[in-house]
Amino acid sequence: MAGSGDHFEALGLERRVDLSAGTLRQHYDERCREVHPDAGGEAGAFDTVAEAYACLSSPSQRLFHWLELAGVEVVKDGSLPAPVVDRFGVIGELLREADELAERHREAHSTLARSLVEAEGIALQARLSEARVELEGVIEGITARFAWFDEKGALETGEEALEMARTLTFMEKWEGQLRAAWAQAGCW
């Protein structure tokens, strides 16, 4: 992200990490109408707006970007945050089970065998949904701190904000993987 400009500015937003999805979308739509090549704008400006929206739509990427713009050294790797460690095994096992079921379904040669695997997939969907709800709760809990980060500023909250951004990176990735596994488990 470094060197890619100020994504907040590209969307005409105040540089704040506490932004609603609706506010982001509204500013994105307004800027698209202004810079879209079909409206007389330039493709480069439109690409900049699209890149800014993609970054700021992700709470983890928005938080990393906010920190970078404030001059906080952003290290995206390192030790795993506690909320990630706490869920790593459970999420990994669920995703492994989903992959295994998908493979068994692909290899099933009879309608009966496929039906049995599909029944297991439907049962797995409930566990995948529970895990997604839990991750969504963690994400909401972290993003609820964004207003406080804005109030105190990046330099004062940098260490905690960086830890939260790294946690969010995992939570967002896992939420997407669980959503995909859920859809696959019930749609063979």
PDB file of C-alpha atoms in Angstrom, residues 98-179:
ATOM      1  CA  ALA A  98     -15.045 -29.135   4.243  1.00  0.00           C
ATOM      2  CA  ASP A  99     -12.227 -29.880   1.779  1.00  0.00           C
ATOM      3  CA  GLU A 100     -12.333 -33.576   2.660  1.00  0.00           C
ATOM      4  CA  LEU A 101     -16.107 -33.722   2.129  1.00  0.00           C
ATOM      5  CA  ALA A 102     -15.794 -31.955  -1.218  1.00  0.00           C
ATOM      6  CA  GLU A 103     -13.161 -34.461  -2.304  1.00  0.00           C
ATOM      7  CA  ARG A 104     -15.291 -37.402  -1.159  1.00  0.00           C
ATOM      8  CA  HIS A 105     -18.244 -35.977  -3.088  1.00  0.00           C
ATOM      9  CA  ARG A 106     -16.150 -35.633  -6.259  1.00  0.00           C
ATOM     10  CA  GLU A 107     -14.983 -39.226  -5.920  1.00  0.00           C
ATOM     11  CA  ALA A 108     -18.432 -40.690  -5.150  1.00  0.00           C
ATOM     12  CA  HIS A 109     -19.536 -42.953  -8.000  1.00  0.00           C
ATOM     13  CA  SER A 110     -23.127 -43.614  -7.017  1.00  0.00           C
ATOM     14  CA  THR A 111     -26.107 -41.457  -6.210  1.00  0.00           C
ATOM     15  CA  LEU A 112     -26.333 -43.076  -2.775  1.00  0.00           C
ATOM     16  CA  ALA A 113     -22.689 -42.326  -1.967  1.00  0.00           C
ATOM     17  CA  ARG A 114     -23.096 -38.702  -3.081  1.00  0.00           C
ATOM     18  CA  SER A 115     -26.295 -38.374  -1.032  1.00  0.00           C
ATOM     19  CA  LEU A 116     -24.556 -39.607   2.109  1.00  0.00           C
ATOM     20  CA  VAL A 117     -21.735 -37.104   1.639  1.00  0.00           C
ATOM     21  CA  GLU A 118     -24.269 -34.341   0.954  1.00  0.00           C
ATOM     22  CA  ALA A 119     -26.015 -35.142   4.247  1.00  0.00           C
ATOM     23  CA  GLU A 120     -22.685 -34.764   6.028  1.00  0.00           C
ATOM     24  CA  GLY A 121     -22.146 -31.477   4.174  1.00  0.00           C
ATOM     25  CA  ILE A 122     -25.482 -30.123   5.359  1.00  0.00           C
ATOM     26  CA  ALA A 123     -24.595 -31.069   8.935  1.00  0.00           C
ATOM     27  CA  LEU A 124     -21.208 -29.359   8.530  1.00  0.00           C
ATOM     28  CA  GLN A 125     -22.945 -26.190   7.346  1.00  0.00           C
ATOM     29  CA  ALA A 126     -24.320 -25.570  10.838  1.00  0.00           C
ATOM     30  CA  ARG A 127     -20.828 -25.705  12.364  1.00  0.00           C
ATOM     31  CA  LEU A 128     -19.446 -23.484   9.601  1.00  0.00           C
ATOM     32  CA  SER A 129     -22.232 -20.958  10.262  1.00  0.00           C
ATOM     33  CA  GLU A 130     -21.505 -20.937  13.983  1.00  0.00           C
ATOM     34  CA  ALA A 131     -17.826 -20.281  13.309  1.00  0.00           C
ATOM     35  CA  ARG A 132     -18.683 -17.451  10.892  1.00  0.00           C
ATOM     36  CA  VAL A 133     -20.990 -15.829  13.437  1.00  0.00           C
ATOM     37  CA  GLU A 134     -18.207 -15.995  16.017  1.00  0.00           C
ATOM     38  CA  LEU A 135     -15.694 -14.435  13.607  1.00  0.00           C
ATOM     39  CA  GLU A 136     -18.165 -11.718  12.649  1.00  0.00           C
ATOM     40  CA  GLY A 137     -18.533 -10.951  16.357  1.00  0.00           C
ATOM     41  CA  VAL A 138     -14.763 -10.624  16.742  1.00  0.00           C
ATOM     42  CA  ILE A 139     -14.608  -8.356  13.688  1.00  0.00           C
ATOM     43  CA  GLU A 140     -17.446  -6.194  15.046  1.00  0.00           C
ATOM     44  CA  GLY A 141     -15.745  -6.004  18.438  1.00  0.00           C
ATOM     45  CA  ILE A 142     -12.514  -4.799  16.874  1.00  0.00           C
ATOM     46  CA  THR A 143     -14.174  -2.310  14.524  1.00  0.00           C
ATOM     47  CA  ALA A 144     -16.085  -0.908  17.512  1.00  0.00           C
ATOM     48  CA  ARG A 145     -12.672   0.316  18.749  1.00  0.00           C
ATOM     49  CA  PHE A 146     -12.130   2.331  15.558  1.00  0.00           C
ATOM     50  CA  ALA A 147     -13.857   5.434  16.961  1.00  0.00           C
ATOM     51  CA  TRP A 148     -11.455   5.351  19.920  1.00  0.00           C
ATOM     52  CA  PHE A 149      -8.494   4.958  17.545  1.00  0.00           C
ATOM     53  CA  ASP A 150      -9.682   8.056  15.665  1.00  0.00           C
ATOM     54  CA  GLU A 151     -10.150   9.993  18.892  1.00  0.00           C
ATOM     55  CA  LYS A 152      -6.704   9.186  20.262  1.00  0.00           C
ATOM     56  CA  GLY A 153      -4.846   9.190  16.943  1.00  0.00           C
ATOM     57  CA  ALA A 154      -2.605   6.706  15.211  1.00  0.00           C
ATOM     58  CA  LEU A 155       0.567   7.660  17.041  1.00  0.00           C
ATOM     59  CA  GLU A 156      -0.977   7.053  20.467  1.00  0.00           C
ATOM     60  CA  THR A 157      -2.872   3.873  19.505  1.00  0.00           C
ATOM     61  CA  GLY A 158      -0.405   2.568  16.933  1.00  0.00           C
ATOM     62  CA  GLU A 159       0.700  -0.590  18.716  1.00  0.00           C
ATOM     63  CA  GLU A 160      -2.821  -1.691  19.652  1.00  0.00           C
ATOM     64  CA  ALA A 161      -4.216  -0.656  16.261  1.00  0.00           C
ATOM     65  CA  LEU A 162      -1.511  -2.631  14.487  1.00  0.00           C
ATOM     66  CA  GLU A 163      -2.297  -5.718  16.567  1.00  0.00           C
ATOM     67  CA  MET A 164      -5.999  -5.299  15.756  1.00  0.00           C
ATOM     68  CA  ALA A 165      -5.236  -4.893  12.040  1.00  0.00           C
ATOM     69  CA  ARG A 166      -3.221  -8.126  12.018  1.00  0.00           C
ATOM     70  CA  THR A 167      -6.041  -9.909  13.839  1.00  0.00           C
ATOM     71  CA  LEU A 168      -8.594  -8.534  11.380  1.00  0.00           C
ATOM     72  CA  THR A 169      -6.516  -9.779   8.454  1.00  0.00           C
ATOM     73  CA  PHE A 170      -6.919 -13.356   9.646  1.00  0.00           C
ATOM     74  CA  MET A 171     -10.560 -12.954  10.667  1.00  0.00           C
ATOM     75  CA  GLU A 172     -11.543 -11.488   7.288  1.00  0.00           C
ATOM     76  CA  LYS A 173      -9.690 -14.213   5.404  1.00  0.00           C
ATOM     77  CA  TRP A 174     -11.234 -16.978   7.499  1.00  0.00           C
ATOM     78  CA  GLU A 175     -14.719 -15.479   7.231  1.00  0.00           C
ATOM     79  CA  GLY A 176     -14.415 -15.603   3.440  1.00  0.00           C
ATOM     80  CA  GLN A 177     -13.089 -19.159   3.490  1.00  0.00           C
ATOM     81  CA  LEU A 178     -15.885 -20.284   5.829  1.00  0.00           C
ATOM     82  CA  ARG A 179     -18.484 -18.600   3.626  1.00  0.00           C
TER      83      ARG A 179
END
